[in-house]
Coordinates of C-alpha atoms in Angstrom, one line a residue:
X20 CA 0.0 0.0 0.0
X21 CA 2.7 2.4 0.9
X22 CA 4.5 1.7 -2.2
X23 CA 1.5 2.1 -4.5
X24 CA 0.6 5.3 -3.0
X25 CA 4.5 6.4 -3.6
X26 CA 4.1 5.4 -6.9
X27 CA 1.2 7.6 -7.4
X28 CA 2.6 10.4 -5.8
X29 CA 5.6 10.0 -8.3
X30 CA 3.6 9.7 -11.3
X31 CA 1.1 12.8 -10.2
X32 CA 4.8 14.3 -9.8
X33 CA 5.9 13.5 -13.3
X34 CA 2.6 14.0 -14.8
X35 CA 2.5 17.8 -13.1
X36 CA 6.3 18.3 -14.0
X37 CA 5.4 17.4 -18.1
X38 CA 2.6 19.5 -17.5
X39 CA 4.0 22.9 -16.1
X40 CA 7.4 22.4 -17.3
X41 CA 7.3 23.9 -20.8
X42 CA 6.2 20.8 -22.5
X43 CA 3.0 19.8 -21.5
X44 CA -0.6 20.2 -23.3
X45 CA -0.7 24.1 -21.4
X46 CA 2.0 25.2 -23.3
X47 CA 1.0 23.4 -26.6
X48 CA -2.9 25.1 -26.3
X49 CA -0.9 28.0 -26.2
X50 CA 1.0 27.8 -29.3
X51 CA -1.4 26.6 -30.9
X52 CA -3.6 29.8 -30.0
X53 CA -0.4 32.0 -31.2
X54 CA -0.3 30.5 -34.4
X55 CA -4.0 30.1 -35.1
X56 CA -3.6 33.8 -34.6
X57 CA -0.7 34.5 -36.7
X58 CA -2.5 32.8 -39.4
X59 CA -5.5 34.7 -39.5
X60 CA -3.1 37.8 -39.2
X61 CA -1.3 36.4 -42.3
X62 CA -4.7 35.8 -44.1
X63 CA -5.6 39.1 -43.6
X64 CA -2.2 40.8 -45.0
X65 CA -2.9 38.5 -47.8
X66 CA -6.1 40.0 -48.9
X67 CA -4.9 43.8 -48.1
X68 CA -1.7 42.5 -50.2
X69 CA -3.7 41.4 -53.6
X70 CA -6.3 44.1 -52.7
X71 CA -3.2 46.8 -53.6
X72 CA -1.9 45.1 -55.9
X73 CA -5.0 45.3 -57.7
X74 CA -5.1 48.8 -57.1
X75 CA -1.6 49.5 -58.1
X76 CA -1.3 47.3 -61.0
X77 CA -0.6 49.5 -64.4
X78 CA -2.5 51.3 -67.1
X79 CA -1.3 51.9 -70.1
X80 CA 1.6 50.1 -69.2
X81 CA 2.8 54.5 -68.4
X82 CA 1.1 54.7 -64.5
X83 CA -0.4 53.0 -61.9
X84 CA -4.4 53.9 -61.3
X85 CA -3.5 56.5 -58.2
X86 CA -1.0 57.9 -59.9
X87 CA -2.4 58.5 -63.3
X88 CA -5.6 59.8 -61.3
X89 CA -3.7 62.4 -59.5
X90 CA -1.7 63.2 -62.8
X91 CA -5.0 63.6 -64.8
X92 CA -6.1 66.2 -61.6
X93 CA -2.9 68.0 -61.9
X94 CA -3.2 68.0 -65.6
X95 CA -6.6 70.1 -64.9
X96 CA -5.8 72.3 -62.6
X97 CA -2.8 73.6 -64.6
X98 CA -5.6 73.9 -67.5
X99 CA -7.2 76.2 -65.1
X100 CA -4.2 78.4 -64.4
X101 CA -3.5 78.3 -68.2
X102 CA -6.7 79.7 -69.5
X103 CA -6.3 82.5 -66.6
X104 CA -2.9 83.3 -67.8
X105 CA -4.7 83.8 -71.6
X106 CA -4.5 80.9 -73.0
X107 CA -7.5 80.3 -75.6
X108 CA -7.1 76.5 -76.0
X109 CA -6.9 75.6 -71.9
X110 CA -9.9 78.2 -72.0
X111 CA -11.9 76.3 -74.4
X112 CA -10.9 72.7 -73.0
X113 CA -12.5 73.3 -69.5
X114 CA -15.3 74.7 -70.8
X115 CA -16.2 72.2 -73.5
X116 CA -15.4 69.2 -70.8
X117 CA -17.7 71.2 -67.3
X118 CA -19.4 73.5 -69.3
X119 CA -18.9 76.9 -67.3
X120 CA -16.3 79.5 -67.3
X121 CA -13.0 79.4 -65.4
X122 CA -13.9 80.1 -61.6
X123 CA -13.7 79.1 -58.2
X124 CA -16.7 76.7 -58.5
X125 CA -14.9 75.0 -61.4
X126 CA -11.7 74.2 -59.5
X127 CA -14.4 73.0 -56.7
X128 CA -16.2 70.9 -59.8
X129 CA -12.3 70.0 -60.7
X130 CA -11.8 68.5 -57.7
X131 CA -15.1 66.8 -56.2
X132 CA -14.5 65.2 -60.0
X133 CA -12.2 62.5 -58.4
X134 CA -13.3 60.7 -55.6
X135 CA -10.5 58.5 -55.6
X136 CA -8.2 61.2 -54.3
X137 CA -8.2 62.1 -50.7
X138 CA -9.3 65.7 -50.3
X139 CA -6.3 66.9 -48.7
X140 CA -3.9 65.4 -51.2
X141 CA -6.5 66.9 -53.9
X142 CA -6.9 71.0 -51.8
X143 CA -2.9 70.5 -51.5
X144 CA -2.5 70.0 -55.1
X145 CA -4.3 72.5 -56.2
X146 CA -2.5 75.0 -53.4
X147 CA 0.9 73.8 -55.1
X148 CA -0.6 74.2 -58.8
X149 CA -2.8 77.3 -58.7
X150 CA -0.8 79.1 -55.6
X151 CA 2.8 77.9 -56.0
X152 CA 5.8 79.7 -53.8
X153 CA 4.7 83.6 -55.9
X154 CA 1.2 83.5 -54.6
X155 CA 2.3 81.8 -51.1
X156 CA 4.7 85.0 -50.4
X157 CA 1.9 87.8 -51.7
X158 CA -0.9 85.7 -49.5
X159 CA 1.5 85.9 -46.5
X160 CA 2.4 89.5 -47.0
X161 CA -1.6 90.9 -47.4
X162 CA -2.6 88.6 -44.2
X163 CA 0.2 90.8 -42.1
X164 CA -1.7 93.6 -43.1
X165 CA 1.2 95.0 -46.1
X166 CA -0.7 96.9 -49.4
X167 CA -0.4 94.7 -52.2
X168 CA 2.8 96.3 -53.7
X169 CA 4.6 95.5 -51.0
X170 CA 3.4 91.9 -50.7
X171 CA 4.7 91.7 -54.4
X172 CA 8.0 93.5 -54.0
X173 CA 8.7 91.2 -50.9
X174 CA 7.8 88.1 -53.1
X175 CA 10.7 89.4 -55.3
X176 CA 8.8 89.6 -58.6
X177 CA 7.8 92.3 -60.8
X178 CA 4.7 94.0 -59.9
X179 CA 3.0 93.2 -63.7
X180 CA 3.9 89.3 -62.5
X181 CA 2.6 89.8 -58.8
X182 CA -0.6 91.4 -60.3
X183 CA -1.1 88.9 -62.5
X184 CA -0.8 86.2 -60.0
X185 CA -3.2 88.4 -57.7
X186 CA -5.6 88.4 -60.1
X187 CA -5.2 84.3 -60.7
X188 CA -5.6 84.1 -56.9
X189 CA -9.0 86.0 -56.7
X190 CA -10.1 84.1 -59.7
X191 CA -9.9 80.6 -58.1
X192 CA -11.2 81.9 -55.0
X193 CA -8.2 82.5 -52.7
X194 CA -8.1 86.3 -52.0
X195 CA -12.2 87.8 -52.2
X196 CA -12.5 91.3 -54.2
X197 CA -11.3 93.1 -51.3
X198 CA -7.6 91.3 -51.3
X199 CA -8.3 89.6 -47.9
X200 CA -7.6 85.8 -47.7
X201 CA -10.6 83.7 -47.7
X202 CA -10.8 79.8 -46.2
X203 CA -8.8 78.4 -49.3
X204 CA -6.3 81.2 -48.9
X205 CA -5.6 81.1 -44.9
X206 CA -4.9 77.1 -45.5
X207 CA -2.1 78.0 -48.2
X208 CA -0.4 79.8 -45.2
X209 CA -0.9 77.1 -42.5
X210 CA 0.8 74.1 -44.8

């Protein structure tokens, strides 16, 4: 009797020792919740993986879909600062393809055009097109409260080029008729 309960007591020892040691079915329910995980994780990379890919995958064999989607926005809006600088053919592109005159509510049109673009990548490109580091100096220099000729002379161009980019800036809707910065124009200063 005293032997078979030793031997019990050993084998509950062993048994607990396998067990808790690192080898037993505790550490293997373990793992094997680790790696069920893992795989789902990996599934899931997977599918965001051919979901890009998809995506990115080329047109035209020239860009990718984002990229020739932002292109094709950037190819608009310099349209729109073309046909405000004079030119006939930008002029008459725009308004054969939206059917109104250049404005502020046809860069807005432009713009709500591609839904694929994120609207801050799509207001920043048009700030960088339509605004560029010219306009970015003259908006900086009317908000501190300078006359216009000394926002131009500051932005180190001639005043017929500061004008003309004045006049470019109230057209797309980022100075109003009395040279203050509207919404459009106080976010070209805060980037």
């Amino acid at each position: 009797m005293l032997i078979e309960a030793i031997l019990i007591a050993v084998i509950a020892l062993l048994v607990f020792w396998i067990y808790y040691s690192g080898g037993g079915t505790f550490r293997t329910r373990k793992l094997t919740s680790q790696i069920e995980r893992l795989k789902e994780e990996n599934q899931f990379l997977r599918e965001t993986n051919e979901t890009l890919r998809s995506n990115f995958g080329p047109t035209s064999g020239r860009f990718t879909r984002p990229v020739a989607r932002a292109a094709r926005l950037a190819e608009e809006l310099v349209k729109v600062k073309e046909a405000l600088r004079g030119s006939e053919s930008a002029k008459s592109s725009l308004e054969k393809e939206y059917g109104q005159e250049v404005s502020q509510e046809l860069v807005q049109e432009i713009l709500a055009s591609e839904k694929n673009i994120g609207s801050p990548l799509k207001r920043r490109l048009a700030h960088e097109i339509l605004v560029g580091s010219i306009g970015r100096d003259i908006l900086r220099g009317l908000n501190e409260g300078k006359s216009l000729e000394d926002s131009i002379v500051d932005s180190g161009v001639p005043l017929r080029i500061g004008r003309e980019r004045t006049r470019l800036l109230k057209e797309t809707g980022y100075l109003d008729n009395k040279l203050n910065l509207t919404d459009w124009g106080s976010e070209v200063l805060e980037l």
